[in-house]
Short mmCIF file of C-alpha atoms in Angstrom, two decimals:
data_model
loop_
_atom_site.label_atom_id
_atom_site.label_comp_id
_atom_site.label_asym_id
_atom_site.label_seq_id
_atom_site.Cartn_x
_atom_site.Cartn_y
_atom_site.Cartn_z
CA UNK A 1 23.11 -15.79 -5.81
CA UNK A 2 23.99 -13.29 -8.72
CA UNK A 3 27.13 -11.14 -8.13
CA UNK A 4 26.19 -7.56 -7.83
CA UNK A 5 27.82 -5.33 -10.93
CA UNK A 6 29.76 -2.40 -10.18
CA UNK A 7 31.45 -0.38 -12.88
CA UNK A 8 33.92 1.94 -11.69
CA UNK A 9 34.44 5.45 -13.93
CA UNK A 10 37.76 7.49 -12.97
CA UNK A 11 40.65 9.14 -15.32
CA UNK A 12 43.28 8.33 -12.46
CA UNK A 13 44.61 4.49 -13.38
CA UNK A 14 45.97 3.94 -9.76
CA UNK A 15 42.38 5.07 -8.64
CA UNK A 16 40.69 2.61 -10.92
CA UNK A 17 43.13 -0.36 -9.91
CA UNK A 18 42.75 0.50 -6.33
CA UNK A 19 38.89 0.38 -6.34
CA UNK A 20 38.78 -2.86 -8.54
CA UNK A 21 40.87 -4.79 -6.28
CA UNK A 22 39.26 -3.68 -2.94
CA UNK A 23 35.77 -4.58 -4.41
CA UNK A 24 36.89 -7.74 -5.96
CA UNK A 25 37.51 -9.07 -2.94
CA UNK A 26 34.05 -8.17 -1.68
CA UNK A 27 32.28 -10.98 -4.60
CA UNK A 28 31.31 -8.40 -6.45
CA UNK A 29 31.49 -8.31 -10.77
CA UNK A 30 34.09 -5.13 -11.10
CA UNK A 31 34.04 -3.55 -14.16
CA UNK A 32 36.06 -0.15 -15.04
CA UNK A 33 35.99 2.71 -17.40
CA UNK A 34 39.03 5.17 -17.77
CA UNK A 35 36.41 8.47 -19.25
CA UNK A 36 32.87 9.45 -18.22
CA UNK A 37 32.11 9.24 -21.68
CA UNK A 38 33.03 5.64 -23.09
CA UNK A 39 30.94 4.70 -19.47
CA UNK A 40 28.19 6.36 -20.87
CA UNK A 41 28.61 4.27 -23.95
CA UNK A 42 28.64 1.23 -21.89
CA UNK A 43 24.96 1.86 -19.84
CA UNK A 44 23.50 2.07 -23.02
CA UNK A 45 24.09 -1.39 -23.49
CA UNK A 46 25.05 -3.13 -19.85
CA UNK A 47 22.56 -2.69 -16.70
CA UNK A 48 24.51 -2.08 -13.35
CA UNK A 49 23.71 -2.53 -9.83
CA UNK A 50 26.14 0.58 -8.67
CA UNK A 51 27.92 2.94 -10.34
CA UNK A 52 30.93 4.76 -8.67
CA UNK A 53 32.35 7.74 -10.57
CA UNK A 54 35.04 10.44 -10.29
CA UNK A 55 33.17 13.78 -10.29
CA UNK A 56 36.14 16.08 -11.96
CA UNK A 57 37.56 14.53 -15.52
CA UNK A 58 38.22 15.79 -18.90
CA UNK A 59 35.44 15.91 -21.63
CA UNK A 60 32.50 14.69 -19.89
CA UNK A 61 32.63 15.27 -15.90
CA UNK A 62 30.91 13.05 -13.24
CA UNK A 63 28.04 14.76 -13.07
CA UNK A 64 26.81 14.88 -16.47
CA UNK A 65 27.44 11.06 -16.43
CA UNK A 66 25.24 10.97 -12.92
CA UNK A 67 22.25 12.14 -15.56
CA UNK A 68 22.86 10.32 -17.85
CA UNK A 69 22.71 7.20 -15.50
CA UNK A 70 19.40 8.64 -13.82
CA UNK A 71 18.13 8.63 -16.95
CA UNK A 72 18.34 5.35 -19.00
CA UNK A 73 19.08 3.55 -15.98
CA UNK A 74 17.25 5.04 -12.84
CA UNK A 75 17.35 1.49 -10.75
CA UNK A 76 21.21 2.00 -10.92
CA UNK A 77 22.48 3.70 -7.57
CA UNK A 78 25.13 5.99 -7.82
CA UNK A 79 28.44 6.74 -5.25
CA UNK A 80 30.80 10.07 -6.38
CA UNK A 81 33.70 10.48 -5.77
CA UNK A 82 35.93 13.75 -5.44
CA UNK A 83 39.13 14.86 -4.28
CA UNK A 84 38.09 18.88 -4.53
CA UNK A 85 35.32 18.89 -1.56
CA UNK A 86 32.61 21.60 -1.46
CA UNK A 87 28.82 21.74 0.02
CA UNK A 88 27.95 22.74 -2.97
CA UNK A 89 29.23 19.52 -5.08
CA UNK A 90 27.93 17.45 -2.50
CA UNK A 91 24.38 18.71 -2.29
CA UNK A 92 24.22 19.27 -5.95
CA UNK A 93 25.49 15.58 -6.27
CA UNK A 94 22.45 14.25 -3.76
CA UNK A 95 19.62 16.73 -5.77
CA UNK A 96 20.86 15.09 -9.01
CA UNK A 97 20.22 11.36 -7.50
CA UNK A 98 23.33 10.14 -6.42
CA UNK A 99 23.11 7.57 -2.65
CA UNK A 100 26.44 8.84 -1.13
CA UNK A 101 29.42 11.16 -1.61
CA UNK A 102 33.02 9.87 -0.96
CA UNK A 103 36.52 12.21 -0.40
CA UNK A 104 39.33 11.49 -1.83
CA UNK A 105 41.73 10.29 -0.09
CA UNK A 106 39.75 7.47 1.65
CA UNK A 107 40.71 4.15 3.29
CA UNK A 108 39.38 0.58 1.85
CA UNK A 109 37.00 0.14 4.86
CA UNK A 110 35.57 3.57 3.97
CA UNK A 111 34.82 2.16 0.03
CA UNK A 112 33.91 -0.80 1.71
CA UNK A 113 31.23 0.27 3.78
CA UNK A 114 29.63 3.13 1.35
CA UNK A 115 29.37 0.38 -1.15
CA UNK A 116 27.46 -1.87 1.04
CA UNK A 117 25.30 0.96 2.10
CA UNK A 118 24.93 1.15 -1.50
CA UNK A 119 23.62 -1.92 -2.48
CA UNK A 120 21.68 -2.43 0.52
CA UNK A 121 19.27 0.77 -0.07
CA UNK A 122 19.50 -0.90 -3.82
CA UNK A 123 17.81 -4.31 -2.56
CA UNK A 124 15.34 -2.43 0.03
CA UNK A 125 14.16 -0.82 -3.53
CA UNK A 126 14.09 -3.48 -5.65
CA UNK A 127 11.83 -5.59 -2.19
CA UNK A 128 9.71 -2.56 -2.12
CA UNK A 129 8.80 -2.83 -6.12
CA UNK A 130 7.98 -6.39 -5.49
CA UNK A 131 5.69 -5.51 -2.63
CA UNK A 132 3.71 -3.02 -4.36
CA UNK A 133 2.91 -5.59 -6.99
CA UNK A 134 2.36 -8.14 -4.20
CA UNK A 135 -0.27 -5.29 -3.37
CA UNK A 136 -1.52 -5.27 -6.40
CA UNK A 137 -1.91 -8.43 -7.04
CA UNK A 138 -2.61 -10.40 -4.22
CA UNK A 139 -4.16 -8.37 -1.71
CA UNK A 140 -5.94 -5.72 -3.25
CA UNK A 141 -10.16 -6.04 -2.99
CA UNK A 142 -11.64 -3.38 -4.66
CA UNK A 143 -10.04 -0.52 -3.08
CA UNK A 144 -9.35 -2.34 0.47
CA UNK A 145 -5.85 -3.64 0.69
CA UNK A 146 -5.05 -6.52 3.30
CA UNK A 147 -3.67 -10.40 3.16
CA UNK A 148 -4.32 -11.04 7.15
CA UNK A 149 -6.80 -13.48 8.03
CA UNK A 150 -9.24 -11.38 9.21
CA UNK A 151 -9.48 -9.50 5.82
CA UNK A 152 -9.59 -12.31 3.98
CA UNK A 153 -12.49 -13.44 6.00
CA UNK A 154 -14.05 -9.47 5.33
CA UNK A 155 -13.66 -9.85 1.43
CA UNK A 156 -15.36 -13.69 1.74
CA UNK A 157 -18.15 -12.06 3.58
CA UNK A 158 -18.34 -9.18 0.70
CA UNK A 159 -18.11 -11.35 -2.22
CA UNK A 160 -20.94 -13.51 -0.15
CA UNK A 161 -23.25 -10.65 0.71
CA UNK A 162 -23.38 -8.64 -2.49
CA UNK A 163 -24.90 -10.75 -4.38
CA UNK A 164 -28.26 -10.37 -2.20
CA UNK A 165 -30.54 -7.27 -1.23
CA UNK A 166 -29.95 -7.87 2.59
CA UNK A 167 -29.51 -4.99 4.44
CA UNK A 168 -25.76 -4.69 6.04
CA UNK A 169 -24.62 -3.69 9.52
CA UNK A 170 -20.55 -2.83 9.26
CA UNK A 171 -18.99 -2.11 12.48
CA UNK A 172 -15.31 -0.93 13.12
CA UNK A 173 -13.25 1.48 14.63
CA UNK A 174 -12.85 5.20 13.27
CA UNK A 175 -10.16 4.92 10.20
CA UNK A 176 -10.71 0.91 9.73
CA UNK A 177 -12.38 1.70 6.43
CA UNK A 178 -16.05 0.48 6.64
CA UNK A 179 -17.18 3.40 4.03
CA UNK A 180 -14.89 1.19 1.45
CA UNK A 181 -16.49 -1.55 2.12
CA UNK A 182 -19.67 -0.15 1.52
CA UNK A 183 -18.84 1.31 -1.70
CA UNK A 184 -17.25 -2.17 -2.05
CA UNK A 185 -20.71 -4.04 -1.41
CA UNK A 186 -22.21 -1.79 -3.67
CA UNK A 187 -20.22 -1.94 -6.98
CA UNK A 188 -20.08 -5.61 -6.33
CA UNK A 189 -23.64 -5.82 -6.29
CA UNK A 190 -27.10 -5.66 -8.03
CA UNK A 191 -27.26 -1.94 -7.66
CA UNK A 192 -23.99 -1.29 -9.51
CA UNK A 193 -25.45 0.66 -11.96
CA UNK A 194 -27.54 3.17 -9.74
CA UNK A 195 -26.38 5.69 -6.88
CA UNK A 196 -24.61 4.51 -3.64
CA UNK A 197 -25.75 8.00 -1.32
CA UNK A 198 -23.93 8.41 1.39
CA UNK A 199 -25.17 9.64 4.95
CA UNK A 200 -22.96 11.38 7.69
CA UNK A 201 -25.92 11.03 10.25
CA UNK A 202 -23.21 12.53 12.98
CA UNK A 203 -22.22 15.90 10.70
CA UNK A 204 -26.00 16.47 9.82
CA UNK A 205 -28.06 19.05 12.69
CA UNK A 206 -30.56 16.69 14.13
CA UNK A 207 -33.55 19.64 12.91
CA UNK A 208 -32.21 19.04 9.47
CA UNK A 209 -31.72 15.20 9.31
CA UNK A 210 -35.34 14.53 8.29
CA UNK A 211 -35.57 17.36 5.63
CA UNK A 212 -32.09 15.84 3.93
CA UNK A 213 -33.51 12.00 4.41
CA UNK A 214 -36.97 13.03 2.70
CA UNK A 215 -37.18 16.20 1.39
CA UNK A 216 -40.35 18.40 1.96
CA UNK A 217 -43.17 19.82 0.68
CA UNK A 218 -43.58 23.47 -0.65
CA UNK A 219 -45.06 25.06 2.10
CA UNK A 220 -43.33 22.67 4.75
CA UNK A 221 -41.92 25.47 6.53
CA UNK A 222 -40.50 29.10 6.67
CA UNK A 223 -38.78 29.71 3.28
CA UNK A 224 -40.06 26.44 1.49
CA UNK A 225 -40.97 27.97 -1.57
CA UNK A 226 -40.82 25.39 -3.32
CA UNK A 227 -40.69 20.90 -2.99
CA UNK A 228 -37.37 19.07 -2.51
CA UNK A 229 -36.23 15.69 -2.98
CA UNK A 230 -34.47 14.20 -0.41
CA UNK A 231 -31.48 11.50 -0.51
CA UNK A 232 -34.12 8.87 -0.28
CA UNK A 233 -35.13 9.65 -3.40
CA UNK A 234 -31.52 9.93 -4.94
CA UNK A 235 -31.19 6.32 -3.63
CA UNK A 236 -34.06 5.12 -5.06
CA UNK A 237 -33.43 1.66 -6.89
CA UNK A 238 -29.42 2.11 -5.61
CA UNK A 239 -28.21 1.99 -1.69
CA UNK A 240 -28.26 3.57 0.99
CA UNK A 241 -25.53 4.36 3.25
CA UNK A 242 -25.82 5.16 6.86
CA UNK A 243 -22.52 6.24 8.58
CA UNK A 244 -22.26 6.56 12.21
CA UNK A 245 -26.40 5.29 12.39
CA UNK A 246 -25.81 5.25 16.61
CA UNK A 247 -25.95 9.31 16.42
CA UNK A 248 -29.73 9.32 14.84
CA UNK A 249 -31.78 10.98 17.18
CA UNK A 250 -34.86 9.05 18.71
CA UNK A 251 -37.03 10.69 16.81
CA UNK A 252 -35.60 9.73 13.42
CA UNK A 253 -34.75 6.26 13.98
CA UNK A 254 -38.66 5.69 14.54
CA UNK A 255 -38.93 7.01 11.13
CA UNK A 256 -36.32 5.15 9.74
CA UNK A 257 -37.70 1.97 11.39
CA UNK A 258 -40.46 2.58 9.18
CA UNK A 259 -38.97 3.43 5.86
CA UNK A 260 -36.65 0.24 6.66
CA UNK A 261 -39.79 -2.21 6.88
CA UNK A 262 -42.58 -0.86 4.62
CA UNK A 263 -40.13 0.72 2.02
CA UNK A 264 -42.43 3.82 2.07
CA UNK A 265 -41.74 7.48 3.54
CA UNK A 266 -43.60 10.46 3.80
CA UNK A 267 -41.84 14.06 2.67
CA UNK A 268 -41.85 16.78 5.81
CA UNK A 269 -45.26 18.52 5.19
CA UNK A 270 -46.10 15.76 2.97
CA UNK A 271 -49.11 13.61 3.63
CA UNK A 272 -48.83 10.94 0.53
CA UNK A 273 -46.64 7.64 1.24
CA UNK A 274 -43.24 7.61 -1.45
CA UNK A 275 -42.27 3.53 -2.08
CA UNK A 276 -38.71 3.57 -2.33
CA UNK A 277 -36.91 0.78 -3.84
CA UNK A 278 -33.51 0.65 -1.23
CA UNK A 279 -30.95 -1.38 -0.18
CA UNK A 280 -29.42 -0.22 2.92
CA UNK A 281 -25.99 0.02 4.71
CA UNK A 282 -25.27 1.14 7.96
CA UNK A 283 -21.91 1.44 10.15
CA UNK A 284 -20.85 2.69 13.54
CA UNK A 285 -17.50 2.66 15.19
CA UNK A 286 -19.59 2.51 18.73
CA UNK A 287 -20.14 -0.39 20.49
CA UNK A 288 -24.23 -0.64 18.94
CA UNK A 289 -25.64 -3.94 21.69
CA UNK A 290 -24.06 -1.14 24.51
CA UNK A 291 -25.90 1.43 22.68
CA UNK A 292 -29.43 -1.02 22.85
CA UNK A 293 -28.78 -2.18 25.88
CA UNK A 294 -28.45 1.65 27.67
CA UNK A 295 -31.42 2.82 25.21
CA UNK A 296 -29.71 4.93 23.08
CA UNK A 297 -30.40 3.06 20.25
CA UNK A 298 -33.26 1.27 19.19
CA UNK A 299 -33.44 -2.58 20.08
CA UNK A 300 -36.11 -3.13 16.89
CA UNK A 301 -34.40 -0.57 14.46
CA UNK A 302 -31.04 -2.69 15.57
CA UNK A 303 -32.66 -5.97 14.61
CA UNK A 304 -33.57 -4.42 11.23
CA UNK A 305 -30.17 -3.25 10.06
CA UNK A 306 -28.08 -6.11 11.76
CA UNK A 307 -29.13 -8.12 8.44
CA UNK A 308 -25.79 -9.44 8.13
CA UNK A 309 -23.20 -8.06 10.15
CA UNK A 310 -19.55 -7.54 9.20
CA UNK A 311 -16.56 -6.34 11.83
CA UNK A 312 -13.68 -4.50 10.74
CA UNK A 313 -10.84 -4.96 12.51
CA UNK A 314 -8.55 -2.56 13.99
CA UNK A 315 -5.22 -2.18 12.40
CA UNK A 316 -3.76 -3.10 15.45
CA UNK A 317 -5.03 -6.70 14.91
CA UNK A 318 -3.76 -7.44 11.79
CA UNK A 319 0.13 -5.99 12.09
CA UNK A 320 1.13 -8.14 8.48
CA UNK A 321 -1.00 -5.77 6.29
CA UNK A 322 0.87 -2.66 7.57
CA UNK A 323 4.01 -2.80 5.16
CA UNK A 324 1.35 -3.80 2.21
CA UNK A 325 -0.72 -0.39 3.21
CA UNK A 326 2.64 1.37 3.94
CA UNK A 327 3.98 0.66 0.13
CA UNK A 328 0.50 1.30 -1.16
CA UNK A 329 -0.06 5.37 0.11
CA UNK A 330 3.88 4.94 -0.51
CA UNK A 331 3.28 4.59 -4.39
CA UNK A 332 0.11 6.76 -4.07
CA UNK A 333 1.94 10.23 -3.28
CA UNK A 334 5.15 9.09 -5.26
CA UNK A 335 2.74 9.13 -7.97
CA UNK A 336 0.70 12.53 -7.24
CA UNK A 337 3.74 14.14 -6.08
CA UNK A 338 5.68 12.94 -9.29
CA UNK A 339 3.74 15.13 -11.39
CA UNK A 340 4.73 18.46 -9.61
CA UNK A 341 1.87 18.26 -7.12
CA UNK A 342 4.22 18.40 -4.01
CA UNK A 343 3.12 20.03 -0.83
CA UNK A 344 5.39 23.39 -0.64
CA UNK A 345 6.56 22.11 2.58
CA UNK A 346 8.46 18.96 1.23
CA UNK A 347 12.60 18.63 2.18
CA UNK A 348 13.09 15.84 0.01
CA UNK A 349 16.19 16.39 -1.95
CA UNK A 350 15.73 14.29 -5.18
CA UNK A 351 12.48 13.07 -6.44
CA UNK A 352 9.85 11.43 -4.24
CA UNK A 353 10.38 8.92 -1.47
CA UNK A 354 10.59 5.43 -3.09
CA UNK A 355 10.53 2.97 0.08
CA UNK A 356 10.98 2.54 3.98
CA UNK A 357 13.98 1.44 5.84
CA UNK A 358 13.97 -1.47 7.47
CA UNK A 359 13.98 -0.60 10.94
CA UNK A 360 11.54 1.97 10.13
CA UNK A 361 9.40 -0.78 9.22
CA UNK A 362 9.44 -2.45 12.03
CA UNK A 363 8.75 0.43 14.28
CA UNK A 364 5.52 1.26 12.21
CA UNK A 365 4.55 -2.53 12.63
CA UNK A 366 5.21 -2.20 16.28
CA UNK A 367 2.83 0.72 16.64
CA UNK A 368 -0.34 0.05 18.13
CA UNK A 369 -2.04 2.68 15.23
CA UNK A 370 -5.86 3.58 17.63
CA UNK A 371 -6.25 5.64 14.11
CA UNK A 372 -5.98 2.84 12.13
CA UNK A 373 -5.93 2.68 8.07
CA UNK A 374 -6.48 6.56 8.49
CA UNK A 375 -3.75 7.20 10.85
CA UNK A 376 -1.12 5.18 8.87
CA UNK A 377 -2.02 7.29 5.73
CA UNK A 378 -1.34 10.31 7.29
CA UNK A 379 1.88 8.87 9.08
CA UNK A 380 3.50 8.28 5.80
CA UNK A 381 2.09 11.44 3.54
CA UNK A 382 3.81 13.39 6.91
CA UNK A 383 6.99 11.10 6.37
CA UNK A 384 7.46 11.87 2.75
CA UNK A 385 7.21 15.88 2.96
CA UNK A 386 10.10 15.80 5.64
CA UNK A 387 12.26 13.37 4.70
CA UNK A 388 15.24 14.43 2.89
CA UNK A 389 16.60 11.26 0.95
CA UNK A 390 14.03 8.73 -1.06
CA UNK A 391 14.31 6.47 2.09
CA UNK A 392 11.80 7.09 4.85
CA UNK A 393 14.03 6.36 8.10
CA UNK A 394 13.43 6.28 11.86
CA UNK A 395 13.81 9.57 12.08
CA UNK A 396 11.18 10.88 9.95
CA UNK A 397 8.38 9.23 11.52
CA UNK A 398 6.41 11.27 14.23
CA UNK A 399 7.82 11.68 18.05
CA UNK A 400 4.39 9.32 19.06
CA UNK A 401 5.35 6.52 16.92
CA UNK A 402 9.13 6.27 17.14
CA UNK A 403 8.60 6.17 20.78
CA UNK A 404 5.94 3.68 21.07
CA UNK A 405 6.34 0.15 22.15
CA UNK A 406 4.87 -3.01 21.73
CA UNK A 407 1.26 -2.80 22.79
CA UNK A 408 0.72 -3.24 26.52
CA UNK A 409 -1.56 -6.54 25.61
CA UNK A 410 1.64 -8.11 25.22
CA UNK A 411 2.55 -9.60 28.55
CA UNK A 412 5.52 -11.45 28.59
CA UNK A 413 7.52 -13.42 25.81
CA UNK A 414 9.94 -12.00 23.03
CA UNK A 415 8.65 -8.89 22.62
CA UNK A 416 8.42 -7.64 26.17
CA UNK A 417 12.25 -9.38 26.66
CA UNK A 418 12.88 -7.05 23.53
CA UNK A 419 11.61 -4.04 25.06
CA UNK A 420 13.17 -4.18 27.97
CA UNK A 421 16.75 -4.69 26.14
CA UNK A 422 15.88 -1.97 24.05
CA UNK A 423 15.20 0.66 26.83
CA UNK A 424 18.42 -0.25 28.71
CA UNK A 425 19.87 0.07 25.47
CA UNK A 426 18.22 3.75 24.93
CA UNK A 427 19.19 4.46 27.98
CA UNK A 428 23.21 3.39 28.21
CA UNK A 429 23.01 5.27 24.87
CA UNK A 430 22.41 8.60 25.78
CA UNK A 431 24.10 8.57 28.81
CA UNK A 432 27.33 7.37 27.07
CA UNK A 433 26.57 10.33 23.83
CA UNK A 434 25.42 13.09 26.59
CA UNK A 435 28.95 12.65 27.84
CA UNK A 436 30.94 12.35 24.92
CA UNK A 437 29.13 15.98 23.87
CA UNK A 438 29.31 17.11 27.69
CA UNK A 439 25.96 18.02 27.37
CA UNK A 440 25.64 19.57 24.27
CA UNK A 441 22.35 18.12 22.75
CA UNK A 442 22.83 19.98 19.10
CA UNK A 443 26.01 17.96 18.67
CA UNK A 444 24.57 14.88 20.37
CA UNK A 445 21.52 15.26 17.68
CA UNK A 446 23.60 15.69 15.05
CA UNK A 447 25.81 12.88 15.73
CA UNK A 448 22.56 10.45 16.16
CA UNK A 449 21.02 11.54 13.32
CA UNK A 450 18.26 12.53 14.88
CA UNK A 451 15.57 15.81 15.39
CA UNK A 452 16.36 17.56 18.28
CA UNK A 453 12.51 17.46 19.47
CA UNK A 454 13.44 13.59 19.40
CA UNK A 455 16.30 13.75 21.59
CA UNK A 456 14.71 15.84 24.24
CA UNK A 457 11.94 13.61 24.33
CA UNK A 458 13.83 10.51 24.78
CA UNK A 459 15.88 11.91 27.53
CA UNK A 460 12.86 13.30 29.11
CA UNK A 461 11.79 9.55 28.63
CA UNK A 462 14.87 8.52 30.20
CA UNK A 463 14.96 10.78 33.25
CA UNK A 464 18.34 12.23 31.67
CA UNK A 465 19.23 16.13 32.07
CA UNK A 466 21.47 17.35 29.57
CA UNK A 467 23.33 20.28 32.52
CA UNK A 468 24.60 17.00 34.91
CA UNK A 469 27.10 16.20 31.65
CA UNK A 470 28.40 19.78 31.21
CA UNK A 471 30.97 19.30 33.96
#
């Protein structure tokens, strides 16, 4: 494996002996520089994996070499070092893009340990560029992202149905994404170049839903001065998509029964039949045969649209294609938000949020997600206006998925063993921080870098009352 290559900047000889041999021993590739300017000299023509520099030296101080480095070489992560301490110097140090902030005098362990920190969060980067060309390249279908074999066997089916005019049944949960793959089916298809129109038939008053479907007549009604086209005519020679088809009233999925075999409909207040030239795609997160078999729904008009049939899964089911979706709305908002479109409420200190921990990885893999694709978007949008580094930790994620553990249709095996050490864990935890603080939960937040809303709810979790440690 390639050495890592640190180049240490300091004024102070002893300093810049006393660095190079702690790191050397570490198998790193130590260079040194004496002056923040003949460093910046040198990253115009070397690339390094971490660069640790003095903050206060003559001509050109630490900070002006910090932009410098951002600049031509923003993959380079940068450790400061100072032996004047302020807040100020140390939050303008983490604004400007530097990973940590060391005091002078410090012990080799402490060196040590920031630089591993150092390159670690360097390699979690460098994994999360590879993953979002992974995503990019490998498991991105139109504009549905997944490599599990359940989406693999959804973008077969695509690829297999839209070369045809069958009419499409696409069920799924809420959030799984069955609108994409309509759009999908469509711009795949022999429709491409006419109108995919969208239906909401849940958000549409069941004494409008007819009128919007076919229009009416001038004269129809009260205040129908004149005729209107309805969105089976703006889908005429394109496709038709019926969201949510389970809430159609009775009434209307007669009609639709109709326009669905003959290809004909008649405007409200119309009399003449319309031929309309339609392909058409309907979805429903309910449970449709439940819905025939109680009457709600239709058996014939079922038959009809249950052409071909394709199932979403849940994001629950296929766990591997949550870091791939994770680095994609990752890269989305980086992007958006990159361009000065940040929501006012953001705490990130210096730029946008570039990747995920790894144990906050795991915890949004463990998550069971019953808002699927949907829920995980808004999950990490939430995570990137509060966190305050370009890491998204543990902490930042919301109190309901932190807490969560492996679903309940787990029984047994590793990850119930797991959960169980991990709660015993939790639990010795707190009890052994609650006393160290005597109760104090501010202090015990603080020290486990974590919200205080977090803390309480783990000890509420835990059964643990913060006045039995005050004495």
């Amino acid at each position: 494996m390639k050495k890592a290559c640190v180049l240490i900047v300091d004024d102070e000889p002893d300093m810049l002996e006393t660095c190079a041999n702690v790191l050397g021993s570490e198998n790193l590739d130590v260079r040194t520089e004496p002056s923040a300017a003949a460093a910046a000299r040198r990253l115009g023509d070397e690339r390094f994996d971490l660069l640790i520099t003095d903050i206060t030296m003559p001509e050109m101080n630490g900070m002006e070499l910090l932009e410098r480095v951002r600049s031509a070489s923003p993959e380079t992560v940068v450790i400061m070092l100072t032996a004047f301490p302020t807040v100020e110097t140390a939050v303008d140090s983490v604004k400007q893009g530097a990973f940590d902030y060391i005091t002078k005098p410090f012990t080799p362990d402490q060196l040590r340990v920031a630089v591993s920190r150092a390159l670690a969060h360097r390699r979690l980067k460098e994994e999360n560029v590879l993953l979002s060309r992974e995503v990019e390249r490998t498991a991105r279908f139109d504009a549905l992202i997944g490599r599990s074999p359940k989406m693999r066997a959804v973008f077969k089916l695509i690829e297999q149905v839209s070369s045809s005019d069958s009419d499409v049944l696409i069920l799924g949960e809420s959030g799984t994404g069955k609108e994409l793959i309509a759009r999908s089916l469509h711009t795949r298809g022999r429709r491409r170049e006419n109108r995919l129109v969208p239906v909401d038939c849940g958000a549409i008053p069941d004494n409008l839903l007819e009128n919007e479907l076919s229009g009416h007549e001038r004269g129809a009604f009260t205040g129908a001065q004149t005729s209107s086209l309805g969105l089976l005519d703006l889908a005429h020679r394109g496709t038709l998509f019926l969201d949510e088809i389970c809430e159609l009233p009775a009434s209307l999925q007669a009609k639709l029964l109709r326009v669905l075999q003959e290809r004909q409909f008649r405007r409200v207040g119309g009399r003449d039949l319309i031929d309309v030239d339609i392909q058409v795609i309907a979805a429903t997160n309910r449970d449709i045969e439940t819905e025939v078999r109680e009457k709600r729904f239709r058996e014939d008009l079922f038959y009809r649209v249950n052409v071909v049939r394709i199932e979403v899964p849940p994001l629950r089911e296929r766990a591997e294609d949550v870091p791939l979706l994770a680095a994609h709305f990752l890269e989305r908002y980086a992007k958006k938000w990159g361009n000065s479109d940040r929501p006012s409420g953001s705490r990130t200190l210096h730029g946008c949020v570039r990747s995920i921990e790894k144990d906050a990885m795991e915890v949004l893999c463990r998550y069971s997600w019953p808002g699927n694709v949907r829920e995980l978007q808004n999950v990490i949008q939430r995570a990137m206006v509060v966190c305050r580094s370009d890491q998204i930790a543990v902490a930042d994620l919301p109190a309901e998925v932190f807490e969560s553990g492996t679903p309940s249709s787990t029984p047994g095996g590793f990850f119930a063993f797991r959960n169980t050490r991990l709660a015993a864990f939790e639990g010795d935890y707190l009890r052994e921080l609650l006393t160290r603080h005597t109760g104090d939960v501010a202090m015990a937040a603080e020290e486990a870098r974590l919200p205080r809303g977090t803390l309480y709810r783990l000890l509420k979790k835990h059964g643990l009352r913060p006045e039995s440690f005050r004495n």
